[in-house]
XYZ file of C-alpha atoms in Angstrom:
690
model
C 114.265 160.119 -81.903
C 115.022 156.405 -82.032
C 113.257 155.985 -78.668
C 110.160 157.757 -80.010
C 110.062 155.603 -83.142
C 110.470 152.438 -81.062
C 107.629 153.482 -78.768
C 105.388 154.232 -81.743
C 106.128 150.847 -83.325
C 105.448 149.030 -80.030
C 102.187 150.878 -79.566
C 101.185 150.053 -83.132
C 102.047 146.397 -82.599
C 100.029 146.209 -79.392
C 97.074 147.879 -81.093
C 97.271 145.418 -83.975
C 97.399 142.486 -81.539
C 94.428 143.870 -79.654
C 92.478 144.310 -82.894
C 93.417 140.756 -83.960
C 92.308 139.349 -80.636
C 89.054 141.268 -80.830
C 88.484 140.120 -84.405
C 89.320 136.516 -83.416
C 86.297 136.362 -81.100
C 83.717 137.984 -83.304
C 80.489 135.973 -83.724
C 81.037 133.105 -86.173
C 79.000 130.167 -87.450
C 79.600 127.412 -84.885
C 78.771 123.718 -85.235
C 78.293 121.135 -82.498
C 79.606 117.725 -83.632
C 78.432 114.675 -81.692
C 80.271 111.393 -82.252
C 78.837 107.884 -82.404
C 79.391 105.357 -79.636
C 76.210 103.521 -78.624
C 75.193 103.937 -74.991
C 78.320 106.032 -74.435
C 76.338 108.798 -76.124
C 74.738 109.649 -72.769
C 77.936 111.648 -72.237
C 76.615 114.018 -74.915
C 73.765 114.938 -72.539
C 76.364 116.206 -70.080
C 77.830 118.362 -72.875
C 74.372 119.745 -73.662
C 73.851 120.520 -69.978
C 77.026 122.599 -70.036
C 75.791 124.533 -73.083
C 72.506 125.250 -71.312
C 74.316 126.407 -68.187
C 76.466 128.778 -70.275
C 73.399 130.067 -72.110
C 74.824 129.361 -75.583
C 73.502 127.423 -78.576
C 75.345 126.179 -81.663
C 74.305 127.373 -85.108
C 74.413 123.855 -86.540
C 74.386 120.305 -85.131
C 75.984 117.367 -86.942
C 75.690 113.895 -85.429
C 76.541 110.291 -86.174
C 74.655 107.289 -84.726
C 73.859 108.015 -81.038
C 75.187 111.502 -81.736
C 72.455 111.882 -84.353
C 69.831 110.795 -81.817
C 71.003 113.252 -79.141
C 71.652 115.971 -81.695
C 68.267 115.517 -83.363
C 66.495 115.912 -80.023
C 68.478 119.012 -79.041
C 68.024 120.554 -82.494
C 64.263 120.014 -82.106
C 64.146 122.555 -79.268
C 64.476 120.261 -76.259
C 66.692 121.409 -73.385
C 69.422 119.088 -72.122
C 67.175 118.147 -69.185
C 64.349 117.285 -71.587
C 66.688 115.236 -73.811
C 67.629 113.242 -70.709
C 63.946 112.755 -69.840
C 63.070 111.536 -73.341
C 65.910 109.015 -73.262
C 64.813 107.777 -69.830
C 61.066 107.548 -70.461
C 61.165 105.755 -73.796
C 62.228 102.098 -73.389
C 65.437 102.108 -75.446
C 67.113 99.527 -73.166
C 64.173 97.137 -73.623
C 64.317 96.900 -77.405
C 68.076 96.330 -77.528
C 68.809 92.959 -76.003
C 70.846 89.813 -76.276
C 69.803 87.150 -78.781
C 66.050 86.819 -78.294
C 64.325 85.847 -81.569
C 60.531 85.709 -81.883
C 58.091 84.073 -84.305
C 54.639 85.356 -83.376
C 52.687 86.092 -80.204
C 49.870 83.981 -81.681
C 51.944 80.925 -80.674
C 51.707 81.989 -77.035
C 54.517 82.528 -74.532
C 57.113 80.171 -75.984
C 60.819 80.880 -76.391
C 62.419 79.924 -79.712
C 66.018 78.784 -79.938
C 66.158 80.003 -83.541
C 63.776 81.693 -85.996
C 63.821 81.868 -89.774
C 62.001 84.620 -91.709
C 61.082 84.720 -95.376
C 63.146 87.423 -97.074
C 63.601 88.417 -100.697
C 66.097 85.587 -101.246
C 64.359 82.908 -99.177
C 64.325 82.042 -95.504
C 67.042 83.724 -93.445
C 67.979 83.443 -89.779
C 66.421 86.211 -87.699
C 69.003 88.401 -85.955
C 66.987 88.395 -82.719
C 68.939 91.246 -81.102
C 66.196 93.840 -81.617
C 62.553 94.000 -82.595
C 62.646 95.930 -85.859
C 59.156 97.400 -85.556
C 59.708 98.469 -81.937
C 63.025 100.154 -82.730
C 61.638 102.112 -85.675
C 58.574 103.174 -83.703
C 60.740 104.206 -80.765
C 62.961 106.423 -82.930
C 59.918 107.915 -84.669
C 58.317 108.693 -81.282
C 61.535 110.241 -79.946
C 61.876 112.505 -82.975
C 58.175 113.330 -83.267
C 58.385 116.941 -82.071
C 61.296 117.788 -84.368
C 59.751 115.860 -87.258
C 56.574 117.941 -87.048
C 58.546 121.198 -86.846
C 60.929 120.292 -89.691
C 58.226 118.931 -92.021
C 60.836 117.596 -94.409
C 63.603 120.229 -94.043
C 66.102 119.902 -91.198
C 67.099 123.551 -91.738
C 63.644 124.483 -90.390
C 64.409 123.084 -86.939
C 65.189 125.509 -84.095
C 68.836 124.571 -84.743
C 69.687 123.317 -88.270
C 70.656 119.649 -88.136
C 72.436 116.983 -90.186
C 72.542 113.214 -89.586
C 75.467 111.280 -91.042
C 74.882 107.725 -92.326
C 77.023 105.420 -94.467
C 76.294 103.965 -97.897
C 76.403 100.224 -97.259
C 77.886 99.464 -100.684
C 80.671 102.073 -100.758
C 80.960 103.031 -97.050
C 80.926 106.659 -98.216
C 79.350 109.168 -95.824
C 75.808 110.284 -96.619
C 74.741 113.593 -95.062
C 70.963 113.631 -94.505
C 69.321 117.046 -94.453
C 65.717 116.373 -95.443
C 62.878 113.851 -95.332
C 61.440 112.149 -92.267
C 63.603 113.112 -89.281
C 63.028 109.822 -87.459
C 63.955 107.820 -90.545
C 67.158 109.834 -91.035
C 68.231 109.338 -87.422
C 67.345 105.627 -87.620
C 69.578 105.276 -90.712
C 72.461 107.038 -88.987
C 72.185 104.675 -85.993
C 71.814 101.383 -87.914
C 74.546 99.481 -86.057
C 75.619 96.541 -88.282
C 74.323 93.089 -87.301
C 72.015 94.705 -84.740
C 69.814 97.054 -86.784
C 68.621 96.480 -90.308
C 69.921 99.047 -92.854
C 67.426 101.650 -94.100
C 66.584 101.736 -97.788
C 66.905 105.165 -99.433
C 66.020 104.928 -103.087
C 68.526 102.585 -104.737
C 70.941 102.583 -101.826
C 70.980 101.103 -98.346
C 72.099 103.266 -95.436
C 73.755 101.954 -92.302
C 75.505 103.312 -89.206
C 77.368 106.522 -89.980
C 80.269 105.338 -87.824
C 81.406 103.137 -90.724
C 82.026 106.274 -92.789
C 82.606 109.145 -90.358
C 82.120 108.466 -86.657
C 83.176 112.020 -85.702
C 81.798 114.148 -88.589
C 84.170 117.063 -87.998
C 84.906 117.533 -91.718
C 81.171 117.521 -92.538
C 80.681 120.503 -90.227
C 83.528 122.353 -91.964
C 82.066 121.596 -95.394
C 78.734 123.025 -94.226
C 80.412 126.350 -93.481
C 81.213 126.080 -89.776
C 84.016 128.479 -88.825
C 84.262 127.096 -85.312
C 83.497 123.568 -84.174
C 82.694 122.133 -80.744
C 83.417 118.392 -80.906
C 82.205 115.819 -78.366
C 84.071 112.515 -78.802
C 83.503 109.113 -77.184
C 86.834 107.266 -77.186
C 86.976 103.481 -77.444
C 89.413 101.596 -75.246
C 91.175 98.313 -75.905
C 89.098 95.479 -74.372
C 90.505 93.435 -71.525
C 91.607 89.926 -72.493
C 89.040 88.338 -70.150
C 86.220 90.288 -71.811
C 87.018 88.707 -75.180
C 85.907 85.342 -73.808
C 82.358 86.735 -73.935
C 81.087 86.478 -77.570
C 79.017 89.648 -77.128
C 82.042 91.658 -75.946
C 84.139 90.225 -78.764
C 81.502 91.247 -81.296
C 81.323 94.773 -79.814
C 85.110 95.044 -80.059
C 85.044 93.968 -83.715
C 82.268 96.437 -84.515
C 84.171 99.251 -82.817
C 87.224 98.508 -84.962
C 85.150 99.106 -88.105
C 84.223 102.657 -87.161
C 86.100 105.286 -89.132
C 87.474 108.395 -87.445
C 89.632 110.901 -89.317
C 92.453 112.555 -87.440
C 91.015 115.715 -85.888
C 93.091 118.849 -86.484
C 91.363 121.628 -84.529
C 91.710 125.226 -85.639
C 91.896 128.294 -83.427
C 88.519 128.684 -81.730
C 87.556 125.000 -81.883
C 86.660 123.220 -78.637
C 87.593 119.558 -78.230
C 85.573 117.666 -75.594
C 86.996 114.219 -74.848
C 84.946 112.270 -72.305
C 86.785 109.325 -70.661
C 84.448 106.617 -72.008
C 87.103 104.021 -72.846
C 85.900 101.517 -70.238
C 82.160 102.099 -70.676
C 80.020 99.496 -72.493
C 78.515 100.366 -75.873
C 75.140 98.719 -75.216
C 74.652 99.371 -71.496
C 71.561 101.604 -71.439
C 70.889 101.138 -67.708
C 70.159 104.182 -65.573
C 73.320 103.678 -63.514
C 75.558 103.713 -66.605
C 73.662 106.683 -68.054
C 74.111 108.770 -64.919
C 77.836 108.034 -64.864
C 78.244 108.986 -68.528
C 76.285 112.226 -68.151
C 78.566 113.225 -65.280
C 81.611 112.442 -67.456
C 80.329 114.584 -70.315
C 79.454 117.457 -67.991
C 82.898 117.489 -66.330
C 84.797 117.146 -69.629
C 82.827 119.889 -71.375
C 83.106 122.326 -68.455
C 86.881 121.920 -68.472
C 87.072 122.286 -72.257
C 84.923 125.433 -72.418
C 86.701 126.978 -69.413
C 89.992 126.873 -71.322
C 88.515 127.941 -74.680
C 89.865 131.192 -76.124
C 86.548 132.159 -77.721
C 82.934 130.967 -77.404
C 80.834 133.214 -79.576
C 78.373 131.584 -82.015
C 76.062 133.624 -84.213
C 73.249 132.733 -81.821
C 70.500 132.255 -84.420
C 68.661 129.436 -82.562
C 64.927 130.006 -83.030
C 61.696 129.142 -81.289
C 59.581 127.040 -83.625
C 56.062 126.029 -82.588
C 54.691 122.572 -83.329
C 51.982 122.741 -86.045
C 48.509 122.066 -84.701
C 46.340 121.526 -87.799
C 46.308 118.357 -89.939
C 45.541 119.247 -93.553
C 45.670 115.743 -95.051
C 46.354 112.249 -93.755
C 46.770 109.289 -96.121
C 48.514 105.996 -95.305
C 50.437 104.233 -98.061
C 51.318 100.536 -97.893
C 49.317 97.787 -96.185
C 45.712 96.727 -96.808
C 42.498 98.508 -95.876
C 42.375 96.945 -92.403
C 46.002 97.910 -91.768
C 45.297 101.485 -92.798
C 42.197 101.624 -90.617
C 44.061 100.256 -87.584
C 46.940 102.718 -88.048
C 44.541 105.630 -88.443
C 42.737 104.664 -85.238
C 45.991 104.271 -83.285
C 47.423 107.624 -84.394
C 44.187 109.562 -83.927
C 44.761 111.693 -87.044
C 42.097 112.821 -89.499
C 42.209 115.299 -92.360
C 41.143 118.718 -91.110
C 41.617 117.758 -87.457
C 44.179 118.671 -84.828
C 47.587 117.195 -84.041
C 47.251 115.316 -80.716
C 50.955 115.089 -79.854
C 50.715 112.724 -76.841
C 48.259 110.392 -78.557
C 50.347 110.429 -81.722
C 53.461 109.397 -79.792
C 51.618 106.622 -77.911
C 50.068 105.473 -81.182
C 53.497 105.114 -82.786
C 54.697 102.972 -79.872
C 51.533 100.845 -80.059
C 52.005 100.265 -83.786
C 55.636 99.353 -83.146
C 54.547 96.453 -80.945
C 52.478 94.950 -83.758
C 54.102 92.010 -85.504
C 52.532 93.011 -88.803
C 54.656 96.111 -89.437
C 58.371 96.683 -89.824
C 58.169 100.474 -89.886
C 55.848 103.466 -90.121
C 57.454 106.790 -91.047
C 55.059 109.745 -90.832
C 56.534 111.771 -93.715
C 55.194 115.195 -92.579
C 55.196 118.173 -94.951
C 53.620 121.634 -94.910
C 54.187 125.123 -93.587
C 52.842 127.613 -91.076
C 50.619 126.048 -88.436
C 49.543 123.101 -90.624
C 51.020 119.721 -91.477
C 50.196 117.033 -94.012
C 50.973 113.393 -93.240
C 51.846 110.696 -95.745
C 52.724 107.747 -93.488
C 54.594 104.971 -95.289
C 53.716 101.586 -93.789
C 56.171 98.740 -94.411
C 54.887 95.222 -93.636
C 56.966 92.776 -91.610
C 58.128 89.468 -93.146
C 54.979 87.548 -94.039
C 56.215 84.090 -93.096
C 58.405 82.841 -90.257
C 58.973 79.679 -88.288
C 61.014 78.653 -85.276
C 61.661 75.930 -82.759
C 62.265 75.695 -79.039
C 63.184 73.143 -76.400
C 62.901 72.639 -72.651
C 63.879 69.890 -70.231
C 62.654 68.851 -66.797
C 63.923 65.815 -64.888
C 60.333 64.942 -63.839
C 58.582 65.559 -67.151
C 61.511 64.776 -69.489
C 62.248 66.843 -72.610
C 59.863 68.822 -74.786
C 60.229 70.349 -78.226
C 58.032 72.728 -80.161
C 57.988 73.721 -83.812
C 55.776 76.563 -84.969
C 55.275 78.986 -87.811
C 53.141 81.922 -88.918
C 51.789 83.076 -92.278
C 50.524 86.674 -92.272
C 49.406 86.693 -95.914
C 46.287 84.498 -95.800
C 43.346 85.770 -97.864
C 45.461 88.442 -99.560
C 46.849 89.660 -96.263
C 43.506 90.094 -94.531
C 44.184 87.183 -92.186
C 47.046 85.271 -90.662
C 47.467 81.712 -89.576
C 49.835 79.862 -87.306
C 50.610 76.243 -86.598
C 52.204 74.935 -83.394
C 53.322 71.396 -82.690
C 54.529 70.422 -79.201
C 56.055 67.019 -78.542
C 57.108 65.500 -75.224
C 57.244 62.238 -73.348
C 53.863 62.703 -71.664
C 52.006 65.076 -73.988
C 51.780 65.835 -77.703
C 49.537 68.315 -79.469
C 49.033 70.095 -82.773
C 47.213 73.453 -82.876
C 46.144 75.492 -85.879
C 45.141 79.119 -85.378
C 43.596 81.628 -87.809
C 42.619 85.217 -87.127
C 41.278 88.122 -89.085
C 41.228 91.691 -87.882
C 37.627 92.845 -88.211
C 37.200 96.603 -88.476
C 34.165 97.776 -86.472
C 33.901 101.540 -86.507
C 37.249 102.847 -85.302
C 38.156 99.582 -83.566
C 40.006 96.576 -84.932
C 38.679 93.389 -83.304
C 40.874 90.247 -83.132
C 38.487 87.644 -84.570
C 40.074 84.202 -84.117
C 39.503 80.499 -84.653
C 41.520 77.574 -83.274
C 41.550 73.800 -83.692
C 43.711 71.499 -81.526
C 44.348 67.776 -81.505
C 46.121 66.485 -78.414
C 47.159 63.393 -76.506
C 48.302 63.387 -72.904
C 49.315 60.695 -70.474
C 48.325 61.996 -67.044
C 50.703 60.584 -64.432
C 49.157 58.926 -61.393
C 50.797 58.238 -58.012
C 50.018 56.228 -54.913
C 52.455 57.294 -52.214
C 55.904 56.957 -53.767
C 54.678 54.461 -56.362
C 53.819 55.661 -59.864
C 50.798 53.899 -61.325
C 49.743 53.504 -64.926
C 48.851 56.872 -66.401
C 45.437 57.996 -67.620
C 45.484 58.353 -71.397
C 43.459 61.277 -72.750
C 42.854 61.978 -76.443
C 41.059 65.195 -77.279
C 39.913 67.521 -80.041
C 39.250 71.146 -79.093
C 37.781 74.000 -81.155
C 37.451 77.697 -80.293
C 35.897 80.649 -82.108
C 35.743 84.194 -80.769
C 37.910 87.182 -79.918
C 41.493 86.690 -78.797
C 44.237 89.253 -78.142
C 47.919 88.379 -78.219
C 49.683 88.161 -74.847
C 51.636 91.371 -74.181
C 54.201 91.678 -71.361
C 52.873 93.892 -68.581
C 49.397 94.452 -70.069
C 46.079 92.675 -69.511
C 44.665 90.958 -72.591
C 41.490 88.952 -73.117
C 39.903 86.122 -75.043
C 36.254 85.158 -75.130
C 34.267 82.879 -77.371
C 32.559 79.564 -78.009
C 34.427 76.376 -77.246
C 33.772 72.693 -77.899
C 35.718 69.642 -76.749
C 35.503 65.949 -77.558
C 37.688 63.517 -75.618
C 38.191 59.957 -74.516
C 39.966 58.730 -71.389
C 41.270 55.285 -70.476
C 38.433 52.851 -69.614
C 35.770 55.548 -70.073
C 33.184 56.343 -72.702
C 33.863 59.223 -75.142
C 32.474 62.554 -74.016
C 31.804 65.896 -75.616
C 30.904 69.366 -74.390
C 30.175 72.825 -75.782
C 29.873 76.204 -74.128
C 31.691 79.467 -73.437
C 35.242 80.241 -72.429
C 36.532 83.605 -71.148
C 40.078 84.433 -70.138
C 42.092 87.409 -68.901
C 45.862 87.169 -69.066
C 48.939 89.262 -68.421
C 52.331 87.974 -69.526
C 55.365 88.620 -67.335
C 57.631 88.392 -70.380
C 57.494 87.040 -73.909
C 58.359 83.603 -72.532
C 56.607 83.487 -69.161
C 52.965 84.008 -68.203
C 52.328 86.295 -65.243
C 48.645 86.235 -64.282
C 45.581 84.483 -65.686
C 41.887 84.335 -64.862
C 40.220 81.473 -66.764
C 36.502 80.587 -66.753
C 35.220 77.623 -68.775
C 31.476 76.917 -68.705
C 30.554 73.942 -70.898
C 27.389 71.880 -70.668
C 29.266 68.793 -69.389
C 31.898 70.393 -67.140
C 32.854 73.710 -65.568
C 36.218 75.083 -64.483
C 37.389 78.320 -62.826
C 41.126 78.959 -62.407
C 43.072 81.940 -61.076
C 46.836 82.287 -61.165
C 47.809 85.783 -59.996
C 51.287 87.146 -59.346
C 52.897 90.455 -58.482
C 56.598 91.156 -58.814
C 58.775 94.078 -57.762
C 62.445 94.848 -57.246
C 65.383 95.670 -59.510
C 67.961 93.961 -61.693
C 69.854 92.698 -58.625
C 67.038 91.505 -56.345
C 63.353 90.872 -56.956
C 60.415 89.441 -55.003
C 57.350 87.701 -56.439
C 54.079 86.928 -54.657
C 51.820 84.302 -56.217
C 48.282 83.064 -55.586
C 46.570 80.131 -57.318
C 42.998 79.009 -56.823
C 40.865 76.598 -58.836
C 37.564 74.758 -58.830
C 36.346 72.237 -61.373
C 33.398 69.872 -61.872
C 33.494 66.700 -64.039
C 36.818 67.694 -65.589
C 38.892 65.424 -67.832
C 42.005 64.224 -65.989
C 44.369 66.408 -68.031
C 42.558 69.567 -66.875
C 42.747 68.886 -63.147
C 44.927 71.155 -60.988
C 48.493 70.141 -60.105
C 49.324 71.834 -56.798
C 51.624 74.849 -57.495
C 51.178 74.487 -61.261
C 53.850 73.355 -63.716
C 56.678 73.860 -61.176
C 55.142 71.437 -58.687
C 55.140 71.667 -54.900
C 58.377 71.626 -52.882
C 59.362 68.094 -51.858
C 56.914 66.372 -54.245
C 57.129 65.247 -57.839
C 55.417 67.426 -60.444
C 51.848 66.187 -60.855
C 51.988 64.065 -57.703
C 49.447 66.313 -55.979
C 46.490 66.546 -58.357
C 42.926 67.593 -57.627
C 39.714 69.220 -58.780
C 40.158 72.050 -56.254
C 43.339 73.951 -55.446
C 44.461 76.775 -53.181
C 48.124 77.800 -53.218
C 50.333 80.784 -52.374
C 54.076 81.425 -52.419
C 56.734 84.105 -52.069
C 59.871 83.904 -54.195
C 63.061 85.913 -53.587
C 65.854 86.008 -56.187
C 69.174 87.855 -55.974
C 72.081 88.139 -58.407
C 75.450 86.572 -57.686
C 76.936 87.810 -60.961
C 75.717 88.745 -64.443
C 74.609 85.193 -65.269
C 73.870 83.497 -61.939
C 71.505 84.181 -59.055
C 70.165 82.316 -56.038
C 66.452 81.831 -55.385
C 64.390 80.830 -52.346
C 60.642 80.131 -52.468
C 58.357 79.594 -49.472
C 54.985 78.013 -50.287
C 51.765 76.697 -48.803
C 48.721 75.072 -50.381
C 46.207 72.242 -50.570
C 44.293 70.240 -53.174
C 41.214 68.072 -52.947
C 39.428 65.523 -55.127
C 35.702 65.195 -55.679
C 32.789 67.573 -55.746
C 32.890 70.292 -53.091
C 35.474 72.688 -51.788
C 38.812 71.332 -50.460
C 37.249 68.333 -48.729
C 39.569 66.318 -46.468
C 40.019 62.586 -47.009
C 41.551 60.561 -44.119
C 44.856 58.863 -44.906
C 45.630 61.150 -47.870
C 47.024 64.639 -48.440
C 43.717 65.708 -50.002
C 42.424 68.751 -48.159
C 45.509 68.959 -45.912
C 47.402 72.257 -45.805
C 50.993 71.646 -46.866
C 53.986 73.942 -46.461
C 57.359 73.747 -48.132
C 60.552 75.469 -49.182
C 62.518 75.258 -52.398
C 65.989 76.812 -52.746
C 68.740 76.752 -55.334
C 70.307 78.564 -58.244
C 69.223 79.940 -61.605
C 71.591 80.602 -64.521
C 70.836 82.739 -67.567
C 71.570 81.017 -70.898
C 70.565 81.404 -74.581
C 68.079 78.547 -74.033
C 66.440 80.329 -71.122
C 67.032 79.859 -67.385
C 68.684 76.714 -66.033
C 67.360 75.926 -62.563
C 68.857 73.585 -59.967
C 66.858 73.543 -56.731
C 66.187 71.338 -53.728
C 62.687 71.196 -52.258
C 61.530 70.241 -48.746
C 58.013 69.863 -47.335
C 56.949 69.993 -43.688
C 55.986 66.314 -43.874
C 59.568 65.298 -44.679
C 59.396 64.795 -48.459
C 62.373 65.941 -50.524
C 62.846 66.381 -54.251
C 65.295 67.996 -56.651
C 64.138 70.228 -59.500
C 66.337 70.449 -62.584
C 64.922 72.465 -65.462
C 66.396 73.916 -68.644
C 64.483 76.675 -70.452
C 60.968 78.040 -70.008
C 58.515 75.151 -69.644
C 55.673 75.024 -72.168
């Protein structure tokens, strides 16, 4: 009898255990929690890839900082592969940089050492680590699909989503569940001292890592019964790394992030990717690939050992609305609103051109006039109403820059911009450049003229300049030619933009006087095409000046390819001029001069020059460079006429080799040049020459 009772009790116990185990893996609301960690967040993509491979979706996504970015994309209906593509295509690594302040593109391609902007409490030093308008536009473009689907409610996304930010005053967590999706994600990822906090009513929101870097408890409070957590551990920095101010700052920022002790319950999955030695701000493709592989391996191991993976599985397909009911921009003046409307391609009663809308956001982000544009979509069904909120950039700013060359001595510039002229309908800038051999003062005013759906850059410029043009006879330097000049321009002028062709065309007049010559004046037309290589260096220009007293055609074309370690640049210069003032003649090889000769030593009214430059990295801050070149100049009317006993019209070849170091002032170059005729010269230059 006792044996029977024991058998019955054992059977009952086993049945109860079986029922408990079965009940333990019933479908339950499951949240995916994605931690903050800067560029380390690419590991989250590997986690998402694992979810896709298993064919499972969470019922809720909660993210902080980079976790909010990745989570917002995945919640919007993108697959892990598509999230990776979005992060690769949009230039996130280009808008997060080392200290690179900027005043205004209207000053040209000049690099400031420091910039001050007019804020609510006066002029403040610009952070210079990011371009505020570009960052906001980038986030808005990334979140565009989800923003249109959500239309103000993050519960309407294919997977409900929450972004966690921090109240700047109290450091309390703020869980964002509604509003503009891009704006919410931008607030969650507002890394202190890099990104400006986002204003939300009476409070300012900053990076959610300051309040809850791994929002595990938020997921529980939102009703999650099971939680899948992807963490991005920080490691102690190496002592040598702390000698780098940037690494020291990153270490200090990391120490401010708040992470509660995680106490997982039965059914939770903890994914710990080994990111301790990965850099927070390294958004390169190589680092991203490595992090994705880490996240994929860590998540596969974690899910393989999980006792139960069984979410409710309520992820939905949500189409993007395709009808615009209303579109009304708030903030900015009439010209601003017209330009934004044209860029976005939206009209009341029209469609929703997704690709054009995304490109329009990125275009607006490059404008210096705006700090942010949040679309603010609302609506239901297949329609959407837009109420874009346009926030102007600081209206006044000024900066200064320096450069040094052992041939041309030092130069300094001081310039500023005022974007509030004529009640904001125009902007003006002033640039003063001072050096040993040249000084000038240029005032520039432009007004954006709205013509139909286009905004034309109507511009006027007035310059006063003095230049001492150096003159050489063999190795002897003669007295320079003094040139004093007043120049005026009126027409259309676009700002230089890295990688894109821009134009200027208009009427130009010049009045000048040279040493021992009568004053002269000329009026006519000037047209120019230009493409900047970077914000501080011009790439290619095509310049045609046709005045009644002189004419000048100049081409300076370059093409560059390669990668971060090694790059090659081909360059071609050609010029022809008639009756030019001395300061507008062509120095062979341009402002860098020809190998073996002093800058400005080879000067003529016609020029033909070509070169090939190879640069390769030695370490993060230093690289070697070798440039082979050939060219000729000639004086007088005609084309490259030879003059016996001179280098005029003679084809010269040369080589220049040395090193280039990256510094906050720009590149420092130390090079030795040799020509085929035996001349030698050393080039020492600090900064980008202007």
